[in-house]
Amino acid sequence: MNFDRDLRGYFNFYTSPLHSYVIAIFFKVFGASIWSLRVNGVITNLIALFFYYDLLRRFSPRVAFWSTWFLATLPMFVAFARIAGENYALNPLFLFVGIWNFQVLGRESDRKIVSAAGYVVAGILFALLVWNHIVAAPTLAAVGIVYVWHVARNGKPMQSLIIPSALMILGAGIACIPRLYGVLAYGYPITPGTPPQLPAPISEAFLNLIWTLGGDALYARACGEVLLSLRWFLPLCLVLSLSVFARKDDIPRRKYWYTLVL
């Protein structure tokens, strides 16, 4: 494999070379093998789990361990961690560590310099998240929408978001320097461009979502064969689990956090 310090993904313009550099390091240390190609995704996901757990224990210590265990055993998380792809190997790390910096260093720190650094680092990691693979953009947007809704529901002034947002934009600008250099110096496109064909019908996309939630697509990709299909069973369990929101006797605060998680 030839790594020439490129500024874009090796197969397309909408990914970054970050994961390629990670692979290069593992190949240098452990030698070029399938094991060293795939193990970096497992390691980065384990690190992401640590930050995920630390975030949860700050909000709900009683469920932090079990929520982390649930994520660690989720079919998507397990199967994707073993696929040597940039969005599977690095995106959970960038996302959870970015949120951790925003919350722990940015919001919870009493020292202004530490708080500012937390917001800037969060902006850097969020920008790297999207640059690493553009598929992360909807996830980051969802996190942002949930946080703004959380601020509004708790009666906090929206002006409280100005300074954190400005510092995160600063961090994002720093992270975008290599990408912008590629655009200006090498003529890389700013956006991925228009797809060559129209998107799939919404019905087809919905069925594909069900297939993915059921785990069949993931295990078929990782193992090559599915002996017992749970394509409709697991999504049905998810729908039934959402019935907890309809309980009128539930604690309002708990129902609020359930909604936030959803």
XYZ file of C-alpha atoms in Angstrom:
262
model
C 0.000 0.000 0.000
C 1.411 3.354 -1.005
C 0.733 6.259 1.361
C 1.847 9.541 -0.192
C 0.420 11.961 2.388
C -2.646 12.715 0.330
C -5.303 15.173 1.514
C -8.351 13.178 0.462
C -9.638 9.635 0.680
C -8.051 7.138 -1.652
C -11.326 6.136 -3.279
C -13.386 9.341 -3.324
C -13.447 13.069 -2.582
C -15.947 12.975 0.284
C -13.682 11.156 2.752
C -10.385 12.078 4.368
C -7.103 10.126 4.505
C -7.140 9.968 8.311
C -7.991 6.283 8.498
C -5.395 5.494 5.843
C -2.759 7.086 8.049
C -3.983 5.052 11.029
C -3.652 1.883 8.949
C -0.160 2.965 7.874
C 0.866 3.264 11.530
C -0.519 -0.177 12.373
C 1.161 -1.680 9.307
C 4.456 -0.099 10.346
C 4.225 -1.459 13.892
C 2.554 -4.845 13.377
C 3.263 -5.543 9.712
C 0.864 -5.635 6.753
C -1.813 -8.210 7.556
C -5.582 -8.598 7.774
C -5.265 -8.546 11.568
C -3.483 -5.179 11.687
C -5.924 -3.839 9.072
C -8.974 -4.649 11.183
C -7.768 -4.391 14.782
C -7.540 -0.589 14.674
C -11.327 -0.395 14.323
C -11.795 -2.574 17.391
C -9.343 -0.487 19.426
C -10.831 2.877 18.447
C -14.354 1.628 19.194
C -13.254 0.425 22.633
C -11.822 3.887 23.321
C -15.094 5.417 22.098
C -16.993 3.146 24.517
C -14.927 4.459 27.417
C -15.874 8.078 26.657
C -19.486 7.024 26.046
C -19.605 5.415 29.500
C -18.019 8.425 31.183
C -20.645 10.675 29.614
C -23.528 8.472 30.737
C -22.331 8.137 34.316
C -22.452 11.912 34.677
C -26.161 11.969 33.783
C -27.422 8.615 35.047
C -24.874 6.512 36.975
C -27.379 3.707 37.585
C -27.764 2.857 33.912
C -24.333 3.890 32.596
C -22.788 0.421 32.684
C -25.786 -1.384 31.212
C -26.272 1.216 28.484
C -22.619 0.862 27.522
C -22.939 -2.926 27.583
C -26.004 -2.660 25.336
C -24.050 -0.586 22.816
C -21.019 -2.889 22.993
C -23.162 -5.914 22.120
C -25.356 -4.211 19.508
C -25.127 -6.082 16.165
C -24.302 -2.884 14.283
C -21.524 -1.910 16.685
C -19.986 -5.388 16.786
C -20.124 -6.072 13.039
C -19.000 -2.614 11.942
C -16.086 -2.584 14.388
C -14.540 -5.445 12.426
C -14.913 -3.892 8.973
C -11.824 -1.965 7.881
C -13.679 1.178 6.806
C -12.999 4.764 7.830
C -16.526 5.586 8.976
C -16.749 2.426 11.093
C -13.297 2.751 12.635
C -13.044 6.465 13.427
C -16.493 8.047 13.431
C -17.684 6.639 16.806
C -14.411 7.862 18.311
C -14.708 11.381 16.871
C -18.392 11.606 17.821
C -18.212 10.437 21.452
C -14.917 12.168 22.274
C -16.255 15.349 20.670
C -19.415 15.249 22.790
C -17.288 14.445 25.861
C -15.114 17.523 25.278
C -18.185 19.689 24.783
C -19.892 18.477 27.959
C -17.070 17.703 30.403
C -14.480 20.308 29.512
C -16.729 22.870 27.848
C -19.853 22.978 30.002
C -18.758 21.514 33.340
C -15.365 23.144 33.827
C -15.217 26.232 36.040
C -11.976 27.424 34.450
C -12.620 29.623 31.425
C -9.478 28.532 29.589
C -10.343 24.842 30.025
C -13.948 25.480 29.011
C -12.889 27.357 25.889
C -10.397 24.631 24.986
C -13.127 22.017 25.397
C -15.399 23.789 22.922
C -12.577 24.330 20.418
C -11.473 20.679 20.599
C -15.105 19.593 20.234
C -15.348 21.706 17.072
C -12.152 20.134 15.729
C -13.405 16.605 16.376
C -16.849 17.294 14.912
C -15.274 18.719 11.753
C -12.953 15.697 11.516
C -16.020 13.500 11.990
C -17.700 14.897 8.871
C -14.470 15.176 6.892
C -13.592 11.592 7.742
C -16.832 10.504 6.061
C -19.737 12.713 5.051
C -22.197 10.029 6.170
C -21.651 11.374 9.715
C -23.224 14.747 8.891
C -26.848 13.697 9.673
C -25.731 12.203 13.005
C -23.973 15.407 14.012
C -27.016 17.428 12.946
C -29.268 15.200 15.070
C -27.021 15.675 18.112
C -27.100 19.439 17.612
C -30.907 19.525 17.267
C -31.366 17.457 20.426
C -29.046 19.727 22.398
C -30.790 22.918 21.234
C -34.129 21.349 22.130
C -32.723 20.409 25.549
C -31.582 23.989 26.163
C -34.947 25.428 25.108
C -36.969 22.962 27.182
C -34.982 23.706 30.332
C -35.674 27.411 29.989
C -32.102 28.437 29.280
C -31.588 31.502 27.063
C -30.510 30.751 23.526
C -27.830 33.410 23.971
C -25.952 30.857 26.083
C -25.158 29.004 22.860
C -23.368 31.937 21.215
C -19.938 31.566 22.840
C -19.792 27.741 22.636
C -20.932 27.880 19.016
C -18.339 30.510 18.117
C -15.544 28.504 19.754
C -16.647 25.303 18.020
C -16.745 27.114 14.678
C -13.172 28.236 15.381
C -12.160 24.636 16.058
C -13.976 23.429 12.955
C -12.143 26.040 10.900
C -8.809 24.757 12.195
C -9.763 21.181 11.299
C -10.855 22.248 7.812
C -7.449 23.740 6.892
C -6.156 20.550 5.172
C -9.421 20.161 3.281
C -9.419 23.810 2.179
C -5.791 23.506 1.136
C -6.739 20.575 -1.070
C -9.547 22.627 -2.604
C -7.348 25.663 -3.272
C -4.086 23.961 -4.195
C -5.283 20.832 -5.973
C -8.778 21.750 -7.114
C -10.618 19.167 -5.022
C -14.397 19.693 -5.086
C -15.871 21.423 -2.041
C -18.905 19.115 -1.979
C -19.245 15.512 -3.171
C -21.279 16.647 -6.181
C -24.584 15.520 -7.628
C -25.335 11.775 -7.548
C -25.371 10.200 -11.000
C -28.893 8.866 -10.431
C -31.971 9.752 -8.424
C -32.187 8.444 -4.844
C -34.025 5.194 -4.223
C -37.772 5.389 -3.602
C -38.715 6.037 0.024
C -40.367 2.614 0.251
C -37.127 0.916 -0.778
C -35.155 3.008 1.690
C -37.593 2.067 4.474
C -37.275 -1.660 3.742
C -33.502 -1.292 3.699
C -33.684 0.385 7.122
C -35.769 -2.498 8.483
C -33.267 -4.991 7.079
C -30.412 -3.118 8.730
C -32.194 -2.811 12.094
C -32.891 -6.528 12.032
C -29.195 -7.246 11.708
C -29.436 -9.481 8.628
C -27.565 -7.103 6.341
C -24.775 -6.599 8.853
C -24.246 -10.268 9.623
C -24.528 -11.247 5.963
C -21.794 -8.767 5.180
C -19.585 -9.887 8.072
C -20.248 -13.640 7.985
C -21.596 -14.339 4.512
C -24.707 -16.210 5.638
C -27.723 -15.743 7.897
C -29.123 -18.994 9.297
C -32.011 -17.499 11.294
C -33.477 -14.248 10.039
C -34.587 -11.661 12.600
C -35.325 -9.064 9.937
C -38.793 -8.193 11.245
C -38.539 -9.444 14.822
C -35.962 -6.975 16.172
C -37.587 -3.865 14.618
C -40.904 -5.049 16.069
C -39.257 -5.267 19.496
C -38.026 -1.706 19.023
C -41.550 -0.481 18.249
C -42.962 -2.296 21.283
C -40.255 -0.822 23.483
C -41.328 2.659 22.459
C -44.680 2.009 24.133
C -43.005 3.159 27.369
C -43.558 6.725 26.141
C -47.313 6.184 26.254
C -47.347 5.408 29.981
C -49.142 8.173 31.841
C -47.909 7.085 35.272
C -44.219 7.352 34.380
C -41.995 9.909 36.083
C -41.989 13.071 33.909
C -38.239 13.534 34.223
C -37.597 9.940 33.186
C -39.984 10.266 30.243
C -38.108 13.420 29.222
C -34.770 11.585 29.127
C -36.338 8.661 27.241
C -37.554 11.140 24.633
C -34.134 12.754 24.479
C -32.485 9.370 23.867
C -35.034 8.553 21.170
